[in-house]
CSV table of C-alpha atoms and ligand atoms in Angstrom, one decimal:
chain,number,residue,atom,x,y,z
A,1112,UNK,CA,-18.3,18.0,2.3
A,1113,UNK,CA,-16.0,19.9,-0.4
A,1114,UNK,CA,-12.4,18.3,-0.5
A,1115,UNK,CA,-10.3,20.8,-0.9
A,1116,UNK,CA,-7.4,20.2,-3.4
A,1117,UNK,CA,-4.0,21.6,-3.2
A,1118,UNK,CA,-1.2,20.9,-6.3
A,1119,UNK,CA,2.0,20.8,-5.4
A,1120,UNK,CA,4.2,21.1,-8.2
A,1121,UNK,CA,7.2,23.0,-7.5
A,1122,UNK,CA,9.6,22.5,-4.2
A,1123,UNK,CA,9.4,26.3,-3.6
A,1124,UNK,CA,6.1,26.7,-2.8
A,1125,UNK,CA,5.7,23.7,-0.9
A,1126,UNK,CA,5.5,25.9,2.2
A,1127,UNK,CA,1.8,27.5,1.5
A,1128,UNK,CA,0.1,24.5,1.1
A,1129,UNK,CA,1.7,22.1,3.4
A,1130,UNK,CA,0.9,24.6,5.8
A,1131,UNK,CA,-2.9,24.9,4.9
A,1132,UNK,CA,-3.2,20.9,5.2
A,1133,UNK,CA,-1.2,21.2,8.6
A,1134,UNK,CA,-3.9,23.7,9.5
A,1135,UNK,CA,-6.7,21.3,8.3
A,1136,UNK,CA,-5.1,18.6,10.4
A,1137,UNK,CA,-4.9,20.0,13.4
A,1138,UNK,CA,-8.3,21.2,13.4
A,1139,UNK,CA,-8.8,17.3,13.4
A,1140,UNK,CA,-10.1,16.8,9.9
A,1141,UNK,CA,-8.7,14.6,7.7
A,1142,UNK,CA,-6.2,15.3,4.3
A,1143,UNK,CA,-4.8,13.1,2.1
A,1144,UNK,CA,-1.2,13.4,1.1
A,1145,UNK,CA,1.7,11.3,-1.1
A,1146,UNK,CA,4.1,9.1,0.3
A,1147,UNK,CA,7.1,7.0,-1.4
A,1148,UNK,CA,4.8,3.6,-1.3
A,1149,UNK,CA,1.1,4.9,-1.9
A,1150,UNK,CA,-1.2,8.0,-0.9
A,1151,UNK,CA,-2.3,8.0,3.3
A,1152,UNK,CA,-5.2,9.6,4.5
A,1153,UNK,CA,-4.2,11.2,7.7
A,1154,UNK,CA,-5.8,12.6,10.7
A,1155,UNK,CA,-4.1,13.6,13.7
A,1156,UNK,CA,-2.6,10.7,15.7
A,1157,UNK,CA,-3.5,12.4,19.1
A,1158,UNK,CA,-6.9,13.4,18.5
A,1159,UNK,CA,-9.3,10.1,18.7
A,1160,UNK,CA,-12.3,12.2,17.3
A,1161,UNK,CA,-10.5,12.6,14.3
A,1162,UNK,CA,-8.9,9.5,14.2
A,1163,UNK,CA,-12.6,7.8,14.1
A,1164,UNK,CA,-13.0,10.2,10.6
A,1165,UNK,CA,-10.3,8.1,8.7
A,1166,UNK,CA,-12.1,4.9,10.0
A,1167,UNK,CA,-15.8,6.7,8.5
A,1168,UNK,CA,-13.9,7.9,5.0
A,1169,UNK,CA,-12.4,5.1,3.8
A,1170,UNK,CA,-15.5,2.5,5.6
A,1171,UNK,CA,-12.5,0.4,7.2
A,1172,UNK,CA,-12.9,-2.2,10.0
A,1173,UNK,CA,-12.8,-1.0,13.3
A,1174,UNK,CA,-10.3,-4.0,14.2
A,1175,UNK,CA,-7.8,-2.8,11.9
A,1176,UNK,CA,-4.9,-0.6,13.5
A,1177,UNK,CA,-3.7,2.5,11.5
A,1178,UNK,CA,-0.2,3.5,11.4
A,1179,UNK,CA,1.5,6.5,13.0
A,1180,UNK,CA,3.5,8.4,10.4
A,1181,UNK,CA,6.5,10.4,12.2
A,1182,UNK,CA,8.9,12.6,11.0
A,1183,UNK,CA,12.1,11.9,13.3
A,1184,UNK,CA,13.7,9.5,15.6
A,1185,UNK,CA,12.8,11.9,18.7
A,1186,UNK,CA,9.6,11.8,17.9
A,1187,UNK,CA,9.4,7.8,16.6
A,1188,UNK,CA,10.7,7.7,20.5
A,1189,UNK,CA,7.3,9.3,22.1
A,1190,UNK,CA,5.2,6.5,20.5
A,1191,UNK,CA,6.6,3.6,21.6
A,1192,UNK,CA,8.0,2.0,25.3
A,1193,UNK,CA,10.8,-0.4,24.0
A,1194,UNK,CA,13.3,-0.5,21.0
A,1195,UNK,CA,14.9,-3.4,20.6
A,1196,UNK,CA,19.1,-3.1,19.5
A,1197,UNK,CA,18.4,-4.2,15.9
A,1198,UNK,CA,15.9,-1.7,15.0
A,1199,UNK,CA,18.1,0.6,15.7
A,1200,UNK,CA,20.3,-0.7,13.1
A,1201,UNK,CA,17.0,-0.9,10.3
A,1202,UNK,CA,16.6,2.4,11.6
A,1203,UNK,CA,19.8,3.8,10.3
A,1204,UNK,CA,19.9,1.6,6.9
A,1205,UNK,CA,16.3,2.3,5.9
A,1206,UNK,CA,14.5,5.6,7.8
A,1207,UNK,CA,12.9,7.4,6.4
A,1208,UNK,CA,11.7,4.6,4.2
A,1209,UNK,CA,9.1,2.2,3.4
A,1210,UNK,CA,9.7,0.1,6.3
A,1211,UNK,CA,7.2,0.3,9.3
A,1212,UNK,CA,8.0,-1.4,13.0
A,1213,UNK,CA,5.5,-2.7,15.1
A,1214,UNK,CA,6.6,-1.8,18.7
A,1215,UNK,CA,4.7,-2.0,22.6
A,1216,UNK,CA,3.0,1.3,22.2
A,1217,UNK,CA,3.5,4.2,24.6
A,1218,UNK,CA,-0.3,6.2,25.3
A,1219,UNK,CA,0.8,9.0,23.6
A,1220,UNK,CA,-1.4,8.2,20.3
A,1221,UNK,CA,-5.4,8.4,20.7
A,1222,UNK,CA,-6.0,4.0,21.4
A,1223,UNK,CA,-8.0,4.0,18.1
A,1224,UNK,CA,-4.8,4.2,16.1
A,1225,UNK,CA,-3.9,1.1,17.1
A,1226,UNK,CA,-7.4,-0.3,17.5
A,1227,UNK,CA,-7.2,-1.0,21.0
A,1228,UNK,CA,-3.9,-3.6,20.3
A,1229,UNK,CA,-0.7,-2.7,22.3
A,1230,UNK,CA,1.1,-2.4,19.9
A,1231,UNK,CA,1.8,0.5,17.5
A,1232,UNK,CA,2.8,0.7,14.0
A,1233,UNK,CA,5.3,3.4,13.8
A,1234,UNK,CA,6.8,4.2,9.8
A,1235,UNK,CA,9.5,7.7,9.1
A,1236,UNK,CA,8.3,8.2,5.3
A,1237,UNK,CA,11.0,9.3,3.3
A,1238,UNK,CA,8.3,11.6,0.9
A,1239,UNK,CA,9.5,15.7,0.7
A,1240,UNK,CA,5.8,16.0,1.0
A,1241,UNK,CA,4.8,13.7,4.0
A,1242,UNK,CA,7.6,15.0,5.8
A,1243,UNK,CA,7.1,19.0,5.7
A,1244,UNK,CA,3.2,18.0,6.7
A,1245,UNK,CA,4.0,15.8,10.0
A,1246,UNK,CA,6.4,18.5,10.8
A,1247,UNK,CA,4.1,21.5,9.9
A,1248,UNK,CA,1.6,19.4,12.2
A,1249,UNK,CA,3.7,19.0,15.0
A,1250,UNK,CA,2.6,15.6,16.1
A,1251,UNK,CA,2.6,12.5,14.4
A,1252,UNK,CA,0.4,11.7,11.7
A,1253,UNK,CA,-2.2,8.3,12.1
A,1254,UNK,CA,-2.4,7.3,8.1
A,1255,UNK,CA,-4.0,3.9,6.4
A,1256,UNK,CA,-3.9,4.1,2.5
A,1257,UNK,CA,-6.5,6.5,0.8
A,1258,UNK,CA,-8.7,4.3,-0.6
A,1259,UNK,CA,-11.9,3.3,0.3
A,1260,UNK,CA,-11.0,0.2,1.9
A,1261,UNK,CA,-10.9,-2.9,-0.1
A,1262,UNK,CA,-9.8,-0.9,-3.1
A,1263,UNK,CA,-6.5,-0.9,-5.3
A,1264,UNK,CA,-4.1,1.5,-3.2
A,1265,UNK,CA,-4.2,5.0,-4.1
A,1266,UNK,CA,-0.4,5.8,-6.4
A,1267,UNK,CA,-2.0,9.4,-7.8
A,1268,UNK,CA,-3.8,11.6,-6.4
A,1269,UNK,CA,-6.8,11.1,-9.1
A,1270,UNK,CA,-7.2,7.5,-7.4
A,1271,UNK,CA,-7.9,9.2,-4.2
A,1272,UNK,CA,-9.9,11.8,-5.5
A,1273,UNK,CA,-11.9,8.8,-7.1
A,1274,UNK,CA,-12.7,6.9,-4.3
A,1275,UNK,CA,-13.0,9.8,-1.5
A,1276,UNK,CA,-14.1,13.2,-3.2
A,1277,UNK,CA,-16.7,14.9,-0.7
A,1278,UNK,CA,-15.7,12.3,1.8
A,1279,UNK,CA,-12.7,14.4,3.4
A,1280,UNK,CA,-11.3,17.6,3.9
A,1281,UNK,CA,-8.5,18.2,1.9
A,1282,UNK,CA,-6.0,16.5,-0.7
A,1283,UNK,CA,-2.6,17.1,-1.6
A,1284,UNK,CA,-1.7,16.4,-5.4
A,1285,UNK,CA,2.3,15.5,-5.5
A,1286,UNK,CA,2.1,13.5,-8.7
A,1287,UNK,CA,2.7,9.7,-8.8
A,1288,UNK,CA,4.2,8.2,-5.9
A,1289,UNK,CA,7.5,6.0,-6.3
A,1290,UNK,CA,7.8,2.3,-4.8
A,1291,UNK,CA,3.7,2.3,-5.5
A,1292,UNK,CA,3.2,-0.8,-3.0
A,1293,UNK,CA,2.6,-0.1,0.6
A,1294,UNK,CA,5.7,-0.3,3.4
A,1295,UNK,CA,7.4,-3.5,4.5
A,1296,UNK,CA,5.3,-4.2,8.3
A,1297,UNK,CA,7.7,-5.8,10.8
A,1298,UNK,CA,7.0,-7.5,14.2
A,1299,UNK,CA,9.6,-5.7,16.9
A,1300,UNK,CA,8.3,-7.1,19.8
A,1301,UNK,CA,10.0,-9.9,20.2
A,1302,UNK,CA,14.0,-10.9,20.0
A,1303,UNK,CA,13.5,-11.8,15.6
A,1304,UNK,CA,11.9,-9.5,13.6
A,1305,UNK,CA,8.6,-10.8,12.0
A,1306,UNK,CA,7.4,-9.6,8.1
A,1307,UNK,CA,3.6,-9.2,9.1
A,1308,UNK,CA,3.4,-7.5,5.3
A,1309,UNK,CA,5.8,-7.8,2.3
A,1310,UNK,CA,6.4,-4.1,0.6
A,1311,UNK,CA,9.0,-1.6,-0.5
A,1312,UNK,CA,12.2,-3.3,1.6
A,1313,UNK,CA,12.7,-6.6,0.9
A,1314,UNK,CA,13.4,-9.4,3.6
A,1315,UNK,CA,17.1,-9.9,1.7
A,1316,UNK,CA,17.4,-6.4,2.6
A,1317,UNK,CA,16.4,-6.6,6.0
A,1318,UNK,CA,18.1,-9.4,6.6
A,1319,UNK,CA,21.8,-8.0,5.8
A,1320,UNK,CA,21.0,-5.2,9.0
A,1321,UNK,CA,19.1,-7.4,11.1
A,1322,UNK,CA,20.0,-11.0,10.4
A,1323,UNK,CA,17.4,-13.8,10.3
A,1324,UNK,CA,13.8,-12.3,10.0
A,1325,UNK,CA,11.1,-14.4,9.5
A,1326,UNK,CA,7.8,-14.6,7.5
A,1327,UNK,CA,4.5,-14.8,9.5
A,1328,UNK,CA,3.5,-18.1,8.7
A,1329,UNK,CA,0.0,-16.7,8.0
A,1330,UNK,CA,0.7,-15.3,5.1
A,1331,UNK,CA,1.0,-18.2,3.3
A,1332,UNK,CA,-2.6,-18.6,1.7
A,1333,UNK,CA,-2.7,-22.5,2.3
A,1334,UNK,CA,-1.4,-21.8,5.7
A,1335,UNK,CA,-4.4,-22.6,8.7
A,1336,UNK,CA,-2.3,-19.7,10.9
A,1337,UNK,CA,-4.4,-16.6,10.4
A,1338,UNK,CA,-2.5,-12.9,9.7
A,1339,UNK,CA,-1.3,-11.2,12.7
A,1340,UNK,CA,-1.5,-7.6,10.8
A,1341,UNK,CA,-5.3,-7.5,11.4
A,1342,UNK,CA,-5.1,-5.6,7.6
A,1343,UNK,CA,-4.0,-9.2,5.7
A,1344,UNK,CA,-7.2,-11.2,6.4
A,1345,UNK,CA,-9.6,-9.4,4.4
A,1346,UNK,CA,-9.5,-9.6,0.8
A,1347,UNK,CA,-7.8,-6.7,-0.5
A,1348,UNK,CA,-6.4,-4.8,-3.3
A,1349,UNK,CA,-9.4,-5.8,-5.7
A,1350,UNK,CA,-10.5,-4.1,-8.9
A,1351,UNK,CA,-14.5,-3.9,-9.9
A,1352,UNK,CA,-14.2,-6.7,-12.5
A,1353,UNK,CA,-12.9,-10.6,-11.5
A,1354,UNK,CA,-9.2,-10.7,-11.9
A,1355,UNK,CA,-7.7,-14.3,-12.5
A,1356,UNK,CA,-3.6,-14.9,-12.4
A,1357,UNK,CA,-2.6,-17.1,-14.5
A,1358,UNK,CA,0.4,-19.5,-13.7
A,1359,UNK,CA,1.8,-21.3,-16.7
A,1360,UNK,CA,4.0,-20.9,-19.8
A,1361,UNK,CA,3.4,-17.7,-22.5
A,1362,UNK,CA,1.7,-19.6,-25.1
A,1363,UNK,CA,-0.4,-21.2,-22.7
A,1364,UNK,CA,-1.5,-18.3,-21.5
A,1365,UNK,CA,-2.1,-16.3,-25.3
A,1366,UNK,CA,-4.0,-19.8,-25.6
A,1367,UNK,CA,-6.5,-19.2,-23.1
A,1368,UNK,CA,-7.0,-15.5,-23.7
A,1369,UNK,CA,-7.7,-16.3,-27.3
A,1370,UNK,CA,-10.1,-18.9,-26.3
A,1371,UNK,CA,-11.8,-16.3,-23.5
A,1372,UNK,CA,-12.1,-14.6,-26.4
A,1373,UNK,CA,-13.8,-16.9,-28.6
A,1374,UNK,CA,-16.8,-17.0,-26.2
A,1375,UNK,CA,-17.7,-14.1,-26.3
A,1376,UNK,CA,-15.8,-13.0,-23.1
A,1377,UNK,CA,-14.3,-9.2,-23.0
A,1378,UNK,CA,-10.9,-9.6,-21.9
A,1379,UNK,CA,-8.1,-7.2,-20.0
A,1380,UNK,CA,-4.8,-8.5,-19.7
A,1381,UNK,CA,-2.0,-7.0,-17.3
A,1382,UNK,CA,1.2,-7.8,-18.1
A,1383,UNK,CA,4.7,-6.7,-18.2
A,1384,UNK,CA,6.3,-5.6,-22.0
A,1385,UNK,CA,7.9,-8.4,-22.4
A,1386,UNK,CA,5.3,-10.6,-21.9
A,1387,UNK,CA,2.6,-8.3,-23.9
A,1388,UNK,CA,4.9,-9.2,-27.1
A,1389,UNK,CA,3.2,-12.3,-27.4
A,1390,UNK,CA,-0.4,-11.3,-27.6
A,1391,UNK,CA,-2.4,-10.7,-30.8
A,1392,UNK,CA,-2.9,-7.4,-31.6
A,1393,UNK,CA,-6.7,-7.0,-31.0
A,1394,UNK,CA,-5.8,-8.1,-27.7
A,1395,UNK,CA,-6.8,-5.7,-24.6
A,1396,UNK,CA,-3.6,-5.1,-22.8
A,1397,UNK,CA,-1.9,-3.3,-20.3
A,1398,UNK,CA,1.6,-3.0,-19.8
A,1399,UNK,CA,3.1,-2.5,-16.4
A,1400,UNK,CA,6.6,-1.8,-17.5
A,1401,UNK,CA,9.4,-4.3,-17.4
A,1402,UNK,CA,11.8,-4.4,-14.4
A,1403,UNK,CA,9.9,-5.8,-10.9
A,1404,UNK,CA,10.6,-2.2,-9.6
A,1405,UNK,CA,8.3,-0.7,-12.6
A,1406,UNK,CA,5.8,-3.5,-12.5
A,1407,UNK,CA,5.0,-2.8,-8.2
A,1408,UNK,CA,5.4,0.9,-9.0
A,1409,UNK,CA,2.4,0.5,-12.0
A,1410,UNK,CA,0.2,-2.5,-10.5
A,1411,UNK,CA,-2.3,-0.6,-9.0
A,1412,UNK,CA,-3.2,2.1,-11.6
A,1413,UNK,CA,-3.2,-1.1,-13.8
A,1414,UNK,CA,-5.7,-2.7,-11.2
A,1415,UNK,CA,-7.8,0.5,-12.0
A,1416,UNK,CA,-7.2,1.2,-15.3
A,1417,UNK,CA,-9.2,-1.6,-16.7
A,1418,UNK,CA,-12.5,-0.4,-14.4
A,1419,UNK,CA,-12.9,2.5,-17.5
A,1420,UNK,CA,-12.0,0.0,-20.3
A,1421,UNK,CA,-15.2,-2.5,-20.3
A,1422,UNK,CA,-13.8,-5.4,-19.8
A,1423,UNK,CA,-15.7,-8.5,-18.2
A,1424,UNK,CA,-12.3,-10.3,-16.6
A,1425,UNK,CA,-9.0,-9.0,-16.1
A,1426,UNK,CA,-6.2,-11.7,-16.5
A,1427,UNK,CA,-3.0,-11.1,-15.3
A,1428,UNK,CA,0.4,-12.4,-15.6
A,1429,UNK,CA,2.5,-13.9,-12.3
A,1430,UNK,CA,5.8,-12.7,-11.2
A,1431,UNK,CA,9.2,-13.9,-10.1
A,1432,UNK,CA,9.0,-13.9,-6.0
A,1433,UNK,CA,12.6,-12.6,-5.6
A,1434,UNK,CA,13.5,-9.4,-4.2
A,1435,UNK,CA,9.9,-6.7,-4.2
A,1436,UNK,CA,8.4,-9.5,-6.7
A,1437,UNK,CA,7.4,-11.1,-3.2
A,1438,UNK,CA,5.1,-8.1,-2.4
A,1439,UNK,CA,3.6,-8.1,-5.9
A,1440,UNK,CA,2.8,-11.3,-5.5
A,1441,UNK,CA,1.5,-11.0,-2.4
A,1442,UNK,CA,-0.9,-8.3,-3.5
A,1443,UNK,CA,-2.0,-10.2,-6.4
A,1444,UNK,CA,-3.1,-12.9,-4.3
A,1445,UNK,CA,-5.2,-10.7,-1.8
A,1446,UNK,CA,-6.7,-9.3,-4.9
A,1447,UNK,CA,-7.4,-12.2,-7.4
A,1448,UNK,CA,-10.9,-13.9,-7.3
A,1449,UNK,CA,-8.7,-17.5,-9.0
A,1450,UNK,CA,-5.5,-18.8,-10.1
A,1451,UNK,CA,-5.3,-20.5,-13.0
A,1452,UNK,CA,-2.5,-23.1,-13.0
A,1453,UNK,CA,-1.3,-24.4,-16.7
B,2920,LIG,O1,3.1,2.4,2.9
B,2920,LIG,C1,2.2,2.4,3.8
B,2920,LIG,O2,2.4,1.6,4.8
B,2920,LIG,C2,1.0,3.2,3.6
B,2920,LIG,C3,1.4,4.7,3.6
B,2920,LIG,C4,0.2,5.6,3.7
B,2920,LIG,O3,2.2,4.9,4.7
B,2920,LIG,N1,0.0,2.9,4.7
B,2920,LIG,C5,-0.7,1.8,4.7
B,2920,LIG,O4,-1.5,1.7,5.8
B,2920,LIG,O5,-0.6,0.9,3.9
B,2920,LIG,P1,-2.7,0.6,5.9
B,2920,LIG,O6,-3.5,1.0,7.0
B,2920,LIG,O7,-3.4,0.5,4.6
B,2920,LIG,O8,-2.0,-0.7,6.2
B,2920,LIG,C6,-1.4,-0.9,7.5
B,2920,LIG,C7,-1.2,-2.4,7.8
B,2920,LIG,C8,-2.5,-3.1,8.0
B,2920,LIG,O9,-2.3,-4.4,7.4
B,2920,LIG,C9,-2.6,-3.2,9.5
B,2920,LIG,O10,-3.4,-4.3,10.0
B,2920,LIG,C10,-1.1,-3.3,9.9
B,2920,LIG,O11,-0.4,-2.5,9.0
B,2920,LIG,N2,-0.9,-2.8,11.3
B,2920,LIG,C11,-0.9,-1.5,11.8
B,2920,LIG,N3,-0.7,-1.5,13.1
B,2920,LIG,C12,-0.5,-2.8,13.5
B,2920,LIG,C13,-0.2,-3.4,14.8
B,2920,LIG,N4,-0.1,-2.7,15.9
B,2920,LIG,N5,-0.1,-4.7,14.8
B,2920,LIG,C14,-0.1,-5.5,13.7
B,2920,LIG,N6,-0.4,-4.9,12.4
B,2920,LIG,C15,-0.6,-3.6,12.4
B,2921,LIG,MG1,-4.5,-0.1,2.9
């Protein structure tokens, strides 16, 4: 299959292109656009034939629901049978946004979407992009990440072309995206809002429009309580070489690079500029920026970079949980092979 690649640099002639993916997508294939979090590889909610291509592309459980990408309110309406009084008010602070609810789903979508559950994730991105393409499309938009599954997320357009070239129809190049983790997933069935999936709104955030809002209990890795996103069992996120975390002080952590070294052992280390100030200079390193904000917006092209670099083991740094350091975190986990604790 030739995957056709449009680049979309300037706002003005957005319209041409966006139009030739709509076109794409309602002849059910599949195209693969920017969002604010990551890339999604869409398909036509309403059209299960073309939902099943998304599921084929990226080689992605059957068990794991998609979500429906919309462009309005009206049409966030269509998808779903209830909406409870508070997402209404998460509604109006943070759509369109990285923030995706989990509502009793209406039949609308094709049932793959939401992989037979009946439930529906429903998510208003807030991308120029994403939004002239669900409208162009004139239905909503059933999206996962493009990535072949298991992978880093996709934050430029070469990461999808990397893991999906001649595996689907069509591409949009936007650039980078901006938050680079995926949306915040919230429970709304029930009368408290559930985090299923830490991303791009925090829970402090949510919680100053909606008041308490939990954590689902099986997120927590020593928890026996398994995921209820069907997405946060498997492992997740990974790059092609082991990747360890390291949990401990600076200079415990030069110390065991230095010692990796020693034996013989090729080492990548991802870190953020502060802490790459205290490595020796032969040292392999990656910087991921310094605020929280920069470090989720770089982690997964950091994931990736090393793949070219030749490196046997990737170490990387761990990160304050306040604030989107709780979704970095949460990442990291799903992605590293061990945690070494100093
Ligand atoms: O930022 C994002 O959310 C990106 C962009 C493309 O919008 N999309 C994304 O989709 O990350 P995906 O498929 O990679 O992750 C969706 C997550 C999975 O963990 C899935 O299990 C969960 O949402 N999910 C979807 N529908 C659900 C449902 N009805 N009940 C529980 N979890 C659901
Ligand atoms: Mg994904």
């Amino acid at each position: 299959m030739h995957t056709k690649v449009w680049k979309i640099h300037s706002k003005n002639r957005l319209d041409k292109e966006i139009q030739g993916a709509a076109d794409m997508l309602k002849a059910g294939e599949v195209v693969a656009f920017p969002t604010e979090t990551v890339y999604g590889l869409g398909a036509d909610a309403t059209n299960a034939a073309a939902v099943r291509k998304i599921f084929e592309a990226k080689g992605r459980p059957q068990d794991n629901p998609l979500i429906a990408h919309v462009a309005s309110v009206e049409q966030l309406n269509t998808l779903v049978t209830f909406i409870p009084d508070y997402v209404y008010r998460l509604i109006d602070a943070f759509s369109p946004g990285p923030l995706t609810y989990i509502l009793p789903a209406s039949d609308f979508c094709a049932d793959n979407v939401r992989a037979g559950l009946s439930t529906i994730g429903v998510r208003i991105p807030s991308h120029p992009i994403a939004l002239a393409l669900i409208q162009a499309a004139g239905r909503p938009v059933a999206a996962p990440s493009a990535n072949v599954s298991g992978k880093p997320s996709p934050t430029a357009a070469a990461h999808v072309f990397e893991d999906l070239n001649g595996r689907i129809s069509g591409l949009i190049d936007g650039g980078q995206t901006g938050v680079g983790l995926e949306s915040t997933v919230i429970d709304c069935t029930g009368e408290i809002p559930i985090i299923l999936r830490p991303g791009g709104i925090t829970k402090e955030q949510l919680e100053l429009e909606a008041g308490t809002v939990m954590m689902d209990p099986g997120l927590v890795t020593s928890s026996e309580d398994r995921p209820k996103a069907p997405g946060m069992k498997y492992k997740h996120y990974a790059p092609e070489v082991p990747l360890y975390l390291f949990a401990g002080t600076d200079r415990a952590f030069r110390d065991f690079v230095d010692k990796e070294k020693q034996a013989g052992n090729r080492i990548g280390v991802l870190v953020s500029d502060q802490t790459a100030d205290i490595f020796a200079e032969d040292t392999n390193i990656h910087r991921l920026g310094e605020t929280i904000e920069e470090i989720a917006s770089s982690l997964y092209d950091g994931l990736r970079f090393f793949k070219q670099a030749n490196v046997d083991k990737i170490m990387c740094e761990t990160f304050s949980e306040q604030g989107i350091g709780q979704a970095v975190m949460n990442r990291l986990r799903k992605a590293a092979d061990r945690v070494i604790e100093e």
